[in-house]
Short mmCIF file of C-alpha atoms and ligand atoms in Angstrom, two decimals:
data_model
loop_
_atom_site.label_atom_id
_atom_site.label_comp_id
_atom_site.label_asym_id
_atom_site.label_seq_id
_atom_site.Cartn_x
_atom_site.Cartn_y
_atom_site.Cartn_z
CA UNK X 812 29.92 -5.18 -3.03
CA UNK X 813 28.35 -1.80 -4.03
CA UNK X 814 30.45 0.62 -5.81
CA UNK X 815 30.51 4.34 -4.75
CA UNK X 816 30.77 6.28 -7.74
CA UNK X 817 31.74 10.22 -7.35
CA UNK X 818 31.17 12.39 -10.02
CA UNK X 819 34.17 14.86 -8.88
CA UNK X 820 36.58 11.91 -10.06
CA UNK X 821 34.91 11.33 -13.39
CA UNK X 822 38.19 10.31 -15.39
CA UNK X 823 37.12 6.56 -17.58
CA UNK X 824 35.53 5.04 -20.48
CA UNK X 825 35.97 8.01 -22.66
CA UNK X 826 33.48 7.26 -25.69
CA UNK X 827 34.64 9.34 -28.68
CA UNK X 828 32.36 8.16 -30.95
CA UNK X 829 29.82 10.85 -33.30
CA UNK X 830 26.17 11.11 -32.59
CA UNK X 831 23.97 12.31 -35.31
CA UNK X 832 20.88 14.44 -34.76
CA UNK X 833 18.23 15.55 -37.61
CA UNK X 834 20.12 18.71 -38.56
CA UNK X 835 22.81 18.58 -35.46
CA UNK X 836 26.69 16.71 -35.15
CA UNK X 837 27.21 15.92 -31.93
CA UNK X 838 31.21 15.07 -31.67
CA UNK X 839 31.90 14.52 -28.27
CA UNK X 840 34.04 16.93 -27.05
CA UNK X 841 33.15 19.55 -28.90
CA UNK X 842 28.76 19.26 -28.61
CA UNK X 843 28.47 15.89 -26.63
CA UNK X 844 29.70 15.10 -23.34
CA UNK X 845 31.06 12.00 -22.49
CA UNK X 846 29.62 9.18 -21.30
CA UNK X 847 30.56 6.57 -18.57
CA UNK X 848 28.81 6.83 -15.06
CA UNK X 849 26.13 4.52 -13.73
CA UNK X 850 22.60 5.06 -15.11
CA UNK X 851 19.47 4.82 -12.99
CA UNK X 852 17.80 1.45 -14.35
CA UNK X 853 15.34 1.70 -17.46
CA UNK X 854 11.76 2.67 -16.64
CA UNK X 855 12.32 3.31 -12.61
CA UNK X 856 10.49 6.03 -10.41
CA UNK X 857 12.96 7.81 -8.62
CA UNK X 858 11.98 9.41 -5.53
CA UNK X 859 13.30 12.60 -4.86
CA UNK X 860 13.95 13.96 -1.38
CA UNK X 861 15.01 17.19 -0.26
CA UNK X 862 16.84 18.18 3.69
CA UNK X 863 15.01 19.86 6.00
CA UNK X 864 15.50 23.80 5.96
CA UNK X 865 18.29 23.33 3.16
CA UNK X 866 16.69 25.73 0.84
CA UNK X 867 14.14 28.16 1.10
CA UNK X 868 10.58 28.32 -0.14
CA UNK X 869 11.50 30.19 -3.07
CA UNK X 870 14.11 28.13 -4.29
CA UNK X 871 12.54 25.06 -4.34
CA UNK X 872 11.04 25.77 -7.73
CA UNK X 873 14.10 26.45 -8.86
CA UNK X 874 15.38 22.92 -8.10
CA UNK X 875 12.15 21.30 -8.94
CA UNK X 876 12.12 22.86 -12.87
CA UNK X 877 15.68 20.50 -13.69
CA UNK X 878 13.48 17.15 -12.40
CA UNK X 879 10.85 18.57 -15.27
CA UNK X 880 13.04 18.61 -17.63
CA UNK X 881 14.50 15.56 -17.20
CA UNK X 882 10.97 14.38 -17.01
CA UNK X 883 10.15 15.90 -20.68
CA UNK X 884 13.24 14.25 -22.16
CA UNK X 885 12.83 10.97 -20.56
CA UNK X 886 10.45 10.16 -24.01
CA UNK X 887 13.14 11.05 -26.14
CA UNK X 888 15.85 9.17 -24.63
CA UNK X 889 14.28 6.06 -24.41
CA UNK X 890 15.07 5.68 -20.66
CA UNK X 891 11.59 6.00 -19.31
CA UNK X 892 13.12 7.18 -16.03
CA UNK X 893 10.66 10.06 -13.97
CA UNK X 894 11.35 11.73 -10.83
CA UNK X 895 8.86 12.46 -8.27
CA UNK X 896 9.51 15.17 -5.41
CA UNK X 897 8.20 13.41 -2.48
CA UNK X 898 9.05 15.96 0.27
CA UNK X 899 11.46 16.66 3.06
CA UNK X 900 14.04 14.34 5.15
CA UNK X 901 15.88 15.14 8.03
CA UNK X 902 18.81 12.82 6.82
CA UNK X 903 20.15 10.90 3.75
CA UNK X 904 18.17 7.92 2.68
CA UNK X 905 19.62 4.61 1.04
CA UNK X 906 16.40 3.39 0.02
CA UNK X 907 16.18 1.88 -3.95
CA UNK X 908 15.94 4.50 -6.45
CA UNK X 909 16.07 7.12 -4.10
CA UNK X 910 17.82 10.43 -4.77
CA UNK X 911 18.13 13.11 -1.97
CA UNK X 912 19.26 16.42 -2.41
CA UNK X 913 20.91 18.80 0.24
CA UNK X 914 23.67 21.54 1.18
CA UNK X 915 26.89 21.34 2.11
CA UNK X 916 30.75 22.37 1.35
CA UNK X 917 31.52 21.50 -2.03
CA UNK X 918 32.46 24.48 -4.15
CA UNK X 919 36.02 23.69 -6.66
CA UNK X 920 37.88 26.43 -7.31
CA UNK X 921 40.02 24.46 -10.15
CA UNK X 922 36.85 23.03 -11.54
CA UNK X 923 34.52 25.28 -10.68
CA UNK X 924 32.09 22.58 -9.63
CA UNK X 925 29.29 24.07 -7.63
CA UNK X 926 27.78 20.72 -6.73
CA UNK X 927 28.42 16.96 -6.62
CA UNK X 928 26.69 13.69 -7.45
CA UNK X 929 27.54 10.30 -5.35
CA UNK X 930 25.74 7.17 -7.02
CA UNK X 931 25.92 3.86 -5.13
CA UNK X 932 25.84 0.99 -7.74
CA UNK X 933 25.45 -2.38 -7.00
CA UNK X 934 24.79 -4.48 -10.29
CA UNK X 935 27.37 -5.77 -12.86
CA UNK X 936 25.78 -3.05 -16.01
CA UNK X 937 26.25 -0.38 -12.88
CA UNK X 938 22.41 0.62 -12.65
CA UNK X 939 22.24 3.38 -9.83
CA UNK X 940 20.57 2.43 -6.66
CA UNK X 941 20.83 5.62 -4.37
CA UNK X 942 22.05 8.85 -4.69
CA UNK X 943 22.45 12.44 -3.19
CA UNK X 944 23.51 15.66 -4.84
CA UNK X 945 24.97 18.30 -2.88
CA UNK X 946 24.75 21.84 -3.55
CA UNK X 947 27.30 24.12 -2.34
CA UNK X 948 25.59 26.70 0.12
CA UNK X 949 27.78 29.55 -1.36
CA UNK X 950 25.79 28.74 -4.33
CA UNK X 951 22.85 31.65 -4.33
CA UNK X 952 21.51 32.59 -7.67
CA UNK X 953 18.05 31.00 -8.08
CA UNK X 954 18.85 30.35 -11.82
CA UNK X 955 22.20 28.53 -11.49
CA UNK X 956 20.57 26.61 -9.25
CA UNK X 957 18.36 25.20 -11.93
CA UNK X 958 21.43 24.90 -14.23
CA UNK X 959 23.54 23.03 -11.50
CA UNK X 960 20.89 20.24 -11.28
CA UNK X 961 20.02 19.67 -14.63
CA UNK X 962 23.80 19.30 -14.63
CA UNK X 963 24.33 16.68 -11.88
CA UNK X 964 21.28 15.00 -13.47
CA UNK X 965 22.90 14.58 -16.18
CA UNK X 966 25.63 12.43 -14.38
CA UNK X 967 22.90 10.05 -12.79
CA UNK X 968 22.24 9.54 -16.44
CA UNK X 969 25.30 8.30 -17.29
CA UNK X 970 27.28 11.59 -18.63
CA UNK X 971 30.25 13.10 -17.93
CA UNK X 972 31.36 16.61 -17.53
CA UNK X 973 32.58 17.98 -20.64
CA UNK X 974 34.98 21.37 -20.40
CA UNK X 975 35.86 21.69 -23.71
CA UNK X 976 32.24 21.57 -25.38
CA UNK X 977 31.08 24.59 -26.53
CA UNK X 978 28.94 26.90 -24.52
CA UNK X 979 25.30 25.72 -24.99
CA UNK X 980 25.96 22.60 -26.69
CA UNK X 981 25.49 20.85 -23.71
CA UNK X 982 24.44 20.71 -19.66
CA UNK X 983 27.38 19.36 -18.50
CA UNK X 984 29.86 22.00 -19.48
CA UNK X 985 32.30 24.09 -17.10
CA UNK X 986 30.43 26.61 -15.17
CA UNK X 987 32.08 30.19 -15.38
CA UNK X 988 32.01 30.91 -11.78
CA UNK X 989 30.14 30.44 -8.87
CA UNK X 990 26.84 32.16 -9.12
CA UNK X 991 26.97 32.88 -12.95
CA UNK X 992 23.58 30.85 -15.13
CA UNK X 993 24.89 29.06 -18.10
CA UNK X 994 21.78 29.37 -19.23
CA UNK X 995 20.87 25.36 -19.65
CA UNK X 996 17.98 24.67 -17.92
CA UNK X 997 17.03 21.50 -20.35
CA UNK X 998 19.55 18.83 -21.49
CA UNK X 999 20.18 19.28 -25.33
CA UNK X 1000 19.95 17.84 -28.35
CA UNK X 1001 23.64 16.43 -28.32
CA UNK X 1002 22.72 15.14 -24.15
CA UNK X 1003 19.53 13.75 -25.48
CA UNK X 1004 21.32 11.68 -28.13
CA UNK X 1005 23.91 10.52 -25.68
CA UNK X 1006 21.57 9.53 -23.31
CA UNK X 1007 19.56 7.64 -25.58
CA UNK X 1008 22.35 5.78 -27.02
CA UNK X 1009 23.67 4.78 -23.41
CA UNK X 1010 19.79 3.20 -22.50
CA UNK X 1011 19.94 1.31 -26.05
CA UNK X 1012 23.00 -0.08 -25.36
CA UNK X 1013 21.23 -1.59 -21.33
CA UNK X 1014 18.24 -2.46 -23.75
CA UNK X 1015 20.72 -4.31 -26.14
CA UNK X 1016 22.34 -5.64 -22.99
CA UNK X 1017 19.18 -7.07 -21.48
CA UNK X 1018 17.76 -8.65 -24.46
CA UNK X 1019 21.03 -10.67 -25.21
CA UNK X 1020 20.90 -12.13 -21.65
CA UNK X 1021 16.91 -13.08 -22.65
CA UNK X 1022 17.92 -14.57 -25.52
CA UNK X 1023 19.36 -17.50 -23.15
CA UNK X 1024 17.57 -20.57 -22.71
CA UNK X 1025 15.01 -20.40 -20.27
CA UNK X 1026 15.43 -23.81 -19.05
CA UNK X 1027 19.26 -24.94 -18.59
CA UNK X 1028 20.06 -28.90 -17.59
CA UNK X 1029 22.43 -28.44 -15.44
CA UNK X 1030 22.95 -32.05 -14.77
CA UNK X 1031 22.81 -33.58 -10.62
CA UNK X 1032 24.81 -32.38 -8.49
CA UNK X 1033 27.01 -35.93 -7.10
CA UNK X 1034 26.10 -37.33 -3.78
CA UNK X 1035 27.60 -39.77 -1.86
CA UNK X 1036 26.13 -43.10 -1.93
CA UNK X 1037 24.86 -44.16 1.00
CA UNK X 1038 23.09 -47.33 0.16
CA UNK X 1039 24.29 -49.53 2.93
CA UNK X 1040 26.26 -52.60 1.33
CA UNK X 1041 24.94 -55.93 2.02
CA UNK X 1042 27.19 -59.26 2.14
CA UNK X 1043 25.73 -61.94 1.85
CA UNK X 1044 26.04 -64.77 4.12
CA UNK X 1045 28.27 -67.32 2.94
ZN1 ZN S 1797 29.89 17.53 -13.20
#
């Protein structure tokens, strides 16, 4: 059964170990966010949608800039995942590694959460299959924009919102209101290091299960014998 994952509820597996950079401490909480939601899988081509006539012309550049930089980091944190923008739908699609991105209702007051991620999961190491990120239509300002989906980006990556890092330390901080930048338009050094240790852990992951015999005697299965019995004549 898949697992609907909702990154407005993002409350488990609270990792509180430290991540070291060449010159930069990331202590989660403080530089690192969090980590603990489903991951796309290792190496996959997501394909990115966007609804019909849910943003204008000059916004879509806007969105498309957080897929780049999520493409530029994808090197550095080992994940080999890239997104492609392949256009318009007129409706959400459930197809694998498919992401589509539209507007609706969504705006938090008490978390000031501008936008939302929804990952559908369906494997036991909770690789994401679909998702959809929804932007909040009150949400205007071309830049934030930008900063909102690098942020919900960094969910489908596994990472968690992080309130009390410090401003700049990370992409998955607490937005100061609803049409203010927070001026991270790239994941950081502390996200990158996060992320990479989350797709070293699947890499760890899949080469243990390789490491099993390719070949496994599992012995026959017992039938019933139905070799009709012969008595002899006397
Ligand atoms: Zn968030």
């Amino acid at each position: 059964m898949k697992n609907l994952l909702s990154a407005t509820v993002l409350c488990f597996f609270l990792i509180t170990t430290t991540t070291t950079l060449a010159q930069s401490p990331c202590k989660v909480g403080v530089q690192a966010p969090p980590v603990g939601f489903s991951s796309w899988a290792p190496g996959s081509e997501i394909k990115v949608y966007v609804f019909d006539n849910n943003f204008a012309d000059n916004e879509l550049p806007f969105l498309l800039s957080a897929l780049d930089a999520w493409n530029a980091a994808s090197p550095l944190t080992e994940s080999k995942v890239r997104f492609q923008y392949k256009g318009t739908t007129a409706g959400q699609l459930y197809c694998e590694n498919c992401l589509t991105i539209r507007r609706a209702p969504v705006f938090d007051k008490s978390n000031r959460h501008l936008a939302t991620l929804r990952a559908s999961s369906g494997t036991p190491n909770q690789t994401i299959t679909w998702a959809n990120i929804t932007i909040d239509p009150l949400l205007t300002n071309a830049r934030t924009l930008t900063n909102a989906v690098v942020h919900e980006l960094g969910h489908s990556f596994g990472l968690l919102d992080c309130y009390s890092c410090i401003a700049h330390s990370t992409v998955m901080i607490k937005f100061k209101g609803l049409n203010v930048p927070n001026e991270m338009n790239a994941p950081s050094d502390c996200d990158l290091a996060q992320v990479k240790a989350i797709y070293q852990s699947l890499a760890q992951l899949k080469s243990k299960r390789s490491a099993k015999p390719l070949v496994v005697d599992e012995g026959e299965e017992p039938t019933d014998d139905d070799t009709p019995i012969v008595v002899p004549k006397p």
